PDB file of C-alpha atoms in Angstrom:
ATOM      1  CA  MET F   1    -114.164  89.369 -81.112  1.00 57.00           C
ATOM      2  CA  ALA F   2    -111.387  87.736 -83.766  1.00 62.00           C
ATOM      3  CA  SER F   3    -112.812  86.623 -87.133  1.00 72.00           C
ATOM      4  CA  ILE F   4    -115.093  83.440 -88.496  1.00 79.00           C
ATOM      5  CA  GLU F   5    -111.919  80.933 -89.810  1.00 80.00           C
ATOM      6  CA  THR F   6    -110.319  82.171 -86.022  1.00 79.00           C
ATOM      7  CA  LEU F   7    -112.521  80.615 -83.755  1.00 82.00           C
ATOM      8  CA  LEU F   8    -113.664  77.967 -86.130  1.00 88.00           C
ATOM      9  CA  ALA F   9    -109.705  76.749 -85.444  1.00 87.00           C
ATOM     10  CA  PHE F  10    -110.266  77.674 -81.333  1.00 89.00           C
ATOM     11  CA  SER F  11    -113.176  75.327 -81.301  1.00 91.00           C
ATOM     12  CA  LEU F  12    -110.865  72.282 -83.009  1.00 91.00           C
ATOM     13  CA  ALA F  13    -107.747  73.263 -81.118  1.00 90.00           C
ATOM     14  CA  MET F  14    -110.335  73.180 -77.824  1.00 91.00           C
ATOM     15  CA  ALA F  15    -111.483  70.019 -78.885  1.00 91.00           C
ATOM     16  CA  VAL F  16    -108.408  69.040 -78.890  1.00 89.00           C
ATOM     17  CA  PHE F  17    -106.673  69.621 -75.568  1.00 89.00           C
ATOM     18  CA  ALA F  18    -109.926  68.978 -73.872  1.00 92.00           C
ATOM     19  CA  TYR F  19    -110.549  65.100 -74.801  1.00 92.00           C
ATOM     20  CA  MET F  20    -107.168  64.252 -74.870  1.00 87.00           C
ATOM     21  CA  PRO F  21    -106.410  62.362 -71.925  1.00 83.00           C
ATOM     22  CA  GLY F  22    -104.472  64.125 -69.851  1.00 87.00           C
ATOM     23  CA  PRO F  23    -104.002  64.634 -65.747  1.00 87.00           C
ATOM     24  CA  ALA F  24    -107.308  66.110 -65.505  1.00 90.00           C
ATOM     25  CA  ILE F  25    -108.561  63.362 -66.624  1.00 92.00           C
ATOM     26  CA  LEU F  26    -106.928  60.767 -64.630  1.00 91.00           C
ATOM     27  CA  TYR F  27    -107.975  62.836 -61.923  1.00 93.00           C
ATOM     28  CA  THR F  28    -111.756  62.686 -62.496  1.00 94.00           C
ATOM     29  CA  ALA F  29    -111.237  59.322 -63.104  1.00 92.00           C
ATOM     30  CA  ALA F  30    -109.364  58.077 -60.342  1.00 91.00           C
ATOM     31  CA  GLN F  31    -112.106  60.307 -57.717  1.00 91.00           C
ATOM     32  CA  THR F  32    -115.192  58.162 -59.451  1.00 91.00           C
ATOM     33  CA  LEU F  33    -113.216  54.899 -59.341  1.00 86.00           C
ATOM     34  CA  ALA F  34    -112.257  55.559 -55.362  1.00 84.00           C
ATOM     35  CA  ARG F  35    -115.305  57.754 -54.272  1.00 86.00           C
ATOM     36  CA  GLY F  36    -118.172  57.358 -57.142  1.00 87.00           C
ATOM     37  CA  ARG F  37    -120.348  59.020 -59.221  1.00 91.00           C
ATOM     38  CA  ARG F  38    -120.902  62.259 -57.168  1.00 92.00           C
ATOM     39  CA  ALA F  39    -118.301  62.453 -56.112  1.00 92.00           C
ATOM     40  CA  GLY F  40    -117.208  62.437 -59.658  1.00 94.00           C
ATOM     41  CA  PHE F  41    -118.817  65.216 -60.611  1.00 96.00           C
ATOM     42  CA  MET F  42    -118.469  67.308 -58.539  1.00 95.00           C
ATOM     43  CA  ALA F  43    -114.806  66.685 -58.741  1.00 95.00           C
ATOM     44  CA  ALA F  44    -115.016  67.554 -62.041  1.00 96.00           C
ATOM     45  CA  LEU F  45    -117.036  70.568 -60.828  1.00 96.00           C
ATOM     46  CA  GLY F  46    -114.214  71.954 -58.372  1.00 96.00           C
ATOM     47  CA  LEU F  47    -112.056  71.859 -60.971  1.00 96.00           C
ATOM     48  CA  HIS F  48    -114.315  74.003 -63.571  1.00 96.00           C
ATOM     49  CA  PHE F  49    -115.104  76.431 -60.368  1.00 97.00           C
ATOM     50  CA  GLY F  50    -110.798  76.322 -59.696  1.00 96.00           C
ATOM     51  CA  GLY F  51    -110.020  76.988 -63.369  1.00 95.00           C
ATOM     52  CA  TYR F  52    -111.822  80.070 -63.573  1.00 96.00           C
ATOM     53  CA  PHE F  53    -108.781  81.544 -60.872  1.00 94.00           C
ATOM     54  CA  HIS F  54    -106.849  80.764 -64.047  1.00 93.00           C
ATOM     55  CA  VAL F  55    -108.941  82.619 -67.085  1.00 94.00           C
ATOM     56  CA  PHE F  56    -109.283  85.287 -64.214  1.00 92.00           C
ATOM     57  CA  ALA F  57    -105.377  85.366 -63.714  1.00 89.00           C
ATOM     58  CA  ALA F  58    -104.691  85.151 -67.739  1.00 87.00           C
ATOM     59  CA  ALA F  59    -107.483  87.664 -69.090  1.00 86.00           C
ATOM     60  CA  LEU F  60    -105.348  90.426 -66.157  1.00 85.00           C
ATOM     61  CA  GLY F  61    -101.480  88.852 -67.190  1.00 80.00           C
ATOM     62  CA  LEU F  62    -101.630  87.689 -63.734  1.00 70.00           C
ATOM     63  CA  SER F  63    -100.399  84.479 -64.930  1.00 61.00           C
ATOM     64  CA  ALA F  64     -97.161  86.247 -66.521  1.00 65.00           C
ATOM     65  CA  ALA F  65     -95.836  86.233 -63.788  1.00 64.00           C
ATOM     66  CA  LEU F  66     -95.317  82.474 -63.495  1.00 61.00           C
ATOM     67  CA  ALA F  67     -93.269  82.641 -66.640  1.00 62.00           C
ATOM     68  CA  TYR F  68     -91.207  85.315 -65.787  1.00 70.00           C
ATOM     69  CA  VAL F  69     -90.583  83.995 -61.861  1.00 70.00           C
ATOM     70  CA  PRO F  70     -89.869  80.575 -61.595  1.00 75.00           C
ATOM     71  CA  THR F  71     -89.084  80.071 -57.526  1.00 79.00           C
ATOM     72  CA  VAL F  72     -93.274  80.875 -58.019  1.00 72.00           C
ATOM     73  CA  TYR F  73     -93.818  78.603 -60.099  1.00 70.00           C
ATOM     74  CA  ALA F  74     -91.772  76.166 -58.426  1.00 79.00           C
ATOM     75  CA  ALA F  75     -93.151  76.899 -55.161  1.00 80.00           C
ATOM     76  CA  ILE F  76     -96.659  76.494 -57.027  1.00 77.00           C
ATOM     77  CA  LYS F  77     -96.152  73.473 -58.262  1.00 79.00           C
ATOM     78  CA  LEU F  78     -94.580  71.372 -55.606  1.00 85.00           C
ATOM     79  CA  ALA F  79     -97.391  72.983 -53.108  1.00 84.00           C
ATOM     80  CA  GLY F  80    -100.332  70.859 -56.036  1.00 79.00           C
ATOM     81  CA  ALA F  81     -98.231  68.084 -56.135  1.00 86.00           C
ATOM     82  CA  LEU F  82     -97.908  67.491 -52.458  1.00 88.00           C
ATOM     83  CA  TYR F  83    -101.015  67.864 -52.189  1.00 84.00           C
ATOM     84  CA  LEU F  84    -102.515  65.740 -54.491  1.00 85.00           C
ATOM     85  CA  VAL F  85     -99.758  63.335 -53.262  1.00 89.00           C
ATOM     86  CA  TRP F  86    -101.528  63.638 -49.951  1.00 88.00           C
ATOM     87  CA  LEU F  87    -105.358  63.531 -51.291  1.00 84.00           C
ATOM     88  CA  GLY F  88    -103.832  59.254 -52.698  1.00 84.00           C
ATOM     89  CA  ILE F  89    -102.301  58.607 -49.636  1.00 87.00           C
ATOM     90  CA  ALA F  90    -105.615  59.768 -48.097  1.00 82.00           C
ATOM     91  CA  LEU F  91    -107.525  57.618 -50.309  1.00 77.00           C
ATOM     92  CA  ILE F  92    -106.024  54.209 -49.553  1.00 81.00           C
ATOM     93  CA  ARG F  93    -105.669  54.753 -46.003  1.00 79.00           C
ATOM     94  CA  GLN F  94    -110.062  54.739 -46.327  1.00 69.00           C
ATOM     95  CA  CYS F  95    -109.737  51.656 -47.558  1.00 63.00           C
ATOM     96  CA  ASP F  96    -111.484  50.628 -44.844  1.00 57.00           C
ATOM     97  CA  ASP F  97    -114.761  52.830 -45.152  1.00 54.00           C
ATOM     98  CA  ASP F  98    -118.087  51.465 -45.593  1.00 49.00           C
ATOM     99  CA  ALA F  99    -118.317  53.233 -49.707  1.00 46.00           C
ATOM    100  CA  GLU F 100    -122.061  52.087 -49.544  1.00 47.00           C
ATOM    101  CA  ALA F 101    -123.213  54.586 -46.794  1.00 47.00           C
ATOM    102  CA  PRO F 102    -124.891  57.096 -47.820  1.00 47.00           C
ATOM    103  CA  VAL F 103    -123.836  59.993 -45.064  1.00 42.00           C
ATOM    104  CA  VAL F 104    -119.973  59.006 -46.762  1.00 45.00           C
ATOM    105  CA  LYS F 105    -120.950  59.934 -50.046  1.00 55.00           C
ATOM    106  CA  MET F 106    -121.957  62.886 -49.308  1.00 58.00           C
ATOM    107  CA  LYS F 107    -119.509  63.474 -47.222  1.00 62.00           C
ATOM    108  CA  SER F 108    -116.961  62.097 -49.931  1.00 78.00           C
ATOM    109  CA  ALA F 109    -118.250  63.747 -52.965  1.00 84.00           C
ATOM    110  CA  ARG F 110    -118.696  67.551 -51.136  1.00 88.00           C
ATOM    111  CA  LYS F 111    -114.885  66.707 -49.757  1.00 89.00           C
ATOM    112  CA  ALA F 112    -114.364  66.474 -53.889  1.00 91.00           C
ATOM    113  CA  PHE F 113    -115.485  69.108 -55.004  1.00 95.00           C
ATOM    114  CA  MET F 114    -112.740  71.447 -52.721  1.00 93.00           C
ATOM    115  CA  GLU F 115    -110.376  69.490 -52.475  1.00 93.00           C
ATOM    116  CA  SER F 116    -110.549  69.829 -56.724  1.00 95.00           C
ATOM    117  CA  ILE F 117    -111.307  73.488 -56.721  1.00 96.00           C
ATOM    118  CA  VAL F 118    -107.586  73.452 -54.969  1.00 94.00           C
ATOM    119  CA  VAL F 119    -106.025  70.851 -56.477  1.00 93.00           C
ATOM    120  CA  GLU F 120    -106.775  72.883 -60.074  1.00 94.00           C
ATOM    121  CA  VAL F 121    -106.383  76.464 -58.223  1.00 93.00           C
ATOM    122  CA  PHE F 122    -102.164  74.917 -57.322  1.00 90.00           C
ATOM    123  CA  ASN F 123    -101.615  73.836 -61.235  1.00 89.00           C
ATOM    124  CA  PRO F 124     -98.901  76.043 -62.482  1.00 85.00           C
ATOM    125  CA  LYS F 125     -99.434  74.108 -65.661  1.00 85.00           C
ATOM    126  CA  ALA F 126    -102.683  75.459 -66.397  1.00 89.00           C
ATOM    127  CA  ALA F 127    -101.984  78.788 -65.114  1.00 87.00           C
ATOM    128  CA  LEU F 128     -99.149  78.834 -68.260  1.00 85.00           C
ATOM    129  CA  PHE F 129    -101.449  76.561 -70.842  1.00 89.00           C
ATOM    130  CA  PHE F 130    -104.011  79.655 -70.584  1.00 90.00           C
ATOM    131  CA  MET F 131    -101.737  82.291 -71.311  1.00 84.00           C
ATOM    132  CA  ALA F 132    -100.359  80.223 -74.259  1.00 83.00           C
ATOM    133  CA  PHE F 133    -103.739  79.788 -75.762  1.00 87.00           C
ATOM    134  CA  LEU F 134    -105.953  82.025 -75.398  1.00 87.00           C
ATOM    135  CA  PRO F 135    -103.943  85.293 -76.460  1.00 84.00           C
ATOM    136  CA  GLN F 136    -103.602  83.127 -79.904  1.00 83.00           C
ATOM    137  CA  PHE F 137    -107.328  83.379 -81.062  1.00 86.00           C
ATOM    138  CA  VAL F 138    -107.584  87.244 -79.514  1.00 84.00           C
ATOM    139  CA  ASP F 139    -108.319  90.024 -82.236  1.00 81.00           C
ATOM    140  CA  PRO F 140    -105.907  93.358 -80.984  1.00 77.00           C
ATOM    141  CA  ALA F 141    -108.971  95.277 -83.404  1.00 77.00           C
ATOM    142  CA  GLY F 142    -112.169  94.021 -82.157  1.00 74.00           C
ATOM    143  CA  ALA F 143    -114.787  95.811 -80.660  1.00 77.00           C
ATOM    144  CA  TRP F 144    -114.578  93.788 -77.521  1.00 82.00           C
ATOM    145  CA  PRO F 145    -111.125  94.817 -75.117  1.00 86.00           C
ATOM    146  CA  VAL F 146    -109.104  91.914 -74.954  1.00 84.00           C
ATOM    147  CA  TRP F 147    -109.639  91.065 -71.440  1.00 86.00           C
ATOM    148  CA  VAL F 148    -113.185  90.443 -72.859  1.00 88.00           C
ATOM    149  CA  GLN F 149    -112.346  88.284 -75.013  1.00 89.00           C
ATOM    150  CA  LEU F 150    -109.849  86.210 -72.849  1.00 90.00           C
ATOM    151  CA  LEU F 151    -112.326  85.640 -71.020  1.00 93.00           C
ATOM    152  CA  VAL F 152    -115.005  84.712 -73.171  1.00 93.00           C
ATOM    153  CA  LEU F 153    -112.868  82.722 -74.220  1.00 93.00           C
ATOM    154  CA  GLY F 154    -111.565  80.981 -71.043  1.00 94.00           C
ATOM    155  CA  VAL F 155    -115.098  79.870 -69.879  1.00 95.00           C
ATOM    156  CA  ALA F 156    -115.494  78.215 -73.731  1.00 95.00           C
ATOM    157  CA  THR F 157    -111.933  76.232 -73.137  1.00 95.00           C
ATOM    158  CA  LEU F 158    -114.012  75.613 -69.952  1.00 96.00           C
ATOM    159  CA  MET F 159    -116.867  74.627 -71.064  1.00 96.00           C
ATOM    160  CA  ALA F 160    -114.749  71.999 -73.540  1.00 96.00           C
ATOM    161  CA  PHE F 161    -112.889  70.628 -70.586  1.00 96.00           C
ATOM    162  CA  THR F 162    -115.815  70.152 -68.290  1.00 96.00           C
ATOM    163  CA  SER F 163    -117.911  68.239 -71.005  1.00 96.00           C
ATOM    164  CA  ALA F 164    -114.921  65.815 -71.554  1.00 96.00           C
ATOM    165  CA  ASP F 165    -114.346  65.096 -67.342  1.00 96.00           C
ATOM    166  CA  ILE F 166    -117.984  64.832 -67.889  1.00 97.00           C
ATOM    167  CA  VAL F 167    -117.454  62.083 -69.937  1.00 96.00           C
ATOM    168  CA  THR F 168    -115.157  60.840 -68.114  1.00 95.00           C
ATOM    169  CA  VAL F 169    -116.873  60.140 -65.250  1.00 96.00           C
ATOM    170  CA  PHE F 170    -119.616  58.208 -66.700  1.00 95.00           C
ATOM    171  CA  ALA F 171    -116.831  56.245 -68.110  1.00 93.00           C
ATOM    172  CA  ALA F 172    -115.271  55.060 -64.805  1.00 91.00           C
ATOM    173  CA  SER F 173    -118.683  55.027 -63.123  1.00 90.00           C
ATOM    174  CA  ALA F 174    -119.899  52.212 -64.899  1.00 87.00           C
ATOM    175  CA  ILE F 175    -116.343  50.558 -64.713  1.00 81.00           C
ATOM    176  CA  ALA F 176    -117.453  50.545 -61.115  1.00 78.00           C
ATOM    177  CA  ALA F 177    -120.187  50.017 -61.505  1.00 77.00           C
ATOM    178  CA  ARG F 178    -119.376  46.327 -62.108  1.00 72.00           C
ATOM    179  CA  ALA F 179    -117.685  46.333 -59.248  1.00 63.00           C
ATOM    180  CA  LYS F 180    -120.461  47.346 -56.776  1.00 60.00           C
ATOM    181  CA  ALA F 181    -121.129  44.179 -55.439  1.00 52.00           C
ATOM    182  CA  GLY F 182    -117.885  43.157 -54.192  1.00 57.00           C
ATOM    183  CA  SER F 183    -116.540  44.798 -50.649  1.00 61.00           C
ATOM    184  CA  LEU F 184    -113.466  43.889 -51.516  1.00 67.00           C
ATOM    185  CA  MET F 185    -113.380  44.997 -55.533  1.00 67.00           C
ATOM    186  CA  ARG F 186    -114.565  48.380 -53.964  1.00 68.00           C
ATOM    187  CA  LYS F 187    -111.400  48.431 -51.461  1.00 75.00           C
ATOM    188  CA  TRP F 188    -109.425  47.993 -54.723  1.00 76.00           C
ATOM    189  CA  LEU F 189    -111.431  51.123 -56.746  1.00 74.00           C
ATOM    190  CA  LYS F 190    -110.098  52.923 -54.000  1.00 77.00           C
ATOM    191  CA  TRP F 191    -106.493  51.995 -53.643  1.00 83.00           C
ATOM    192  CA  LEU F 192    -106.144  51.942 -57.571  1.00 81.00           C
ATOM    193  CA  GLY F 193    -107.355  55.658 -57.411  1.00 81.00           C
ATOM    194  CA  GLY F 194    -105.548  56.783 -55.037  1.00 82.00           C
ATOM    195  CA  SER F 195    -102.143  55.151 -57.039  1.00 87.00           C
ATOM    196  CA  ILE F 196    -103.359  57.658 -59.598  1.00 85.00           C
ATOM    197  CA  LEU F 197    -103.475  60.387 -56.972  1.00 84.00           C
ATOM    198  CA  ILE F 198     -99.835  59.610 -56.147  1.00 88.00           C
ATOM    199  CA  GLY F 199     -98.451  59.272 -59.863  1.00 88.00           C
ATOM    200  CA  LEU F 200     -99.948  62.603 -61.182  1.00 84.00           C
ATOM    201  CA  GLY F 201     -98.381  64.007 -57.477  1.00 83.00           C
ATOM    202  CA  SER F 202     -94.733  62.891 -58.193  1.00 88.00           C
ATOM    203  CA  ARG F 203     -95.349  62.974 -62.241  1.00 81.00           C
ATOM    204  CA  LEU F 204     -96.018  67.046 -61.074  1.00 74.00           C
ATOM    205  CA  ALA F 205     -92.914  66.999 -59.485  1.00 81.00           C
ATOM    206  CA  LEU F 206     -90.282  65.742 -61.057  1.00 81.00           C
ATOM    207  CA  THR F 207     -91.576  67.712 -64.234  1.00 75.00           C
ATOM    208  CA  ASN F 208     -90.165  70.978 -65.769  1.00 66.00           C
TER     209      ASN F 208
END
């Protein structure tokens, strides 16, 4: 592996990227506000598992295809953006559902998990991030093969990002708990969560 100095630099950079407010934190907050704490945790878990797709792709060099084949990058980005918008619209349309029903909560949590995996997999910017970020801290002359180093660093990065998502879930659920007694406020939180997802999808589609 890399030297202690390099690993310390990696840890610092990883923490900054993980806890800097960004799309993943907004996404997790939106799921928590709209569907509750359980769904928020499952959304964070789904993003985590989806992230392994990009870590393995980076370790195997597959992510480089996105940088050199603009059509593939654009197609994946558009698919991910449309999916986020679709999820946001679906949440807003569910504003009349009884958010307190246990069965609905369980289904929402399972849906949040599966949806989050798809969201993360179809996020080409995540693939490019791992491809650009991880190699900076790899030691080609180290005892471990480069691909193993990339996997270890990638898993560590995912753990940091997931810890930030979990903190976001606790913060968002605390906000939602204050509005738990009012059905009107619950509907507003679902509308807010759906609007955030639509905004994230629109931003992903319109940015390079």
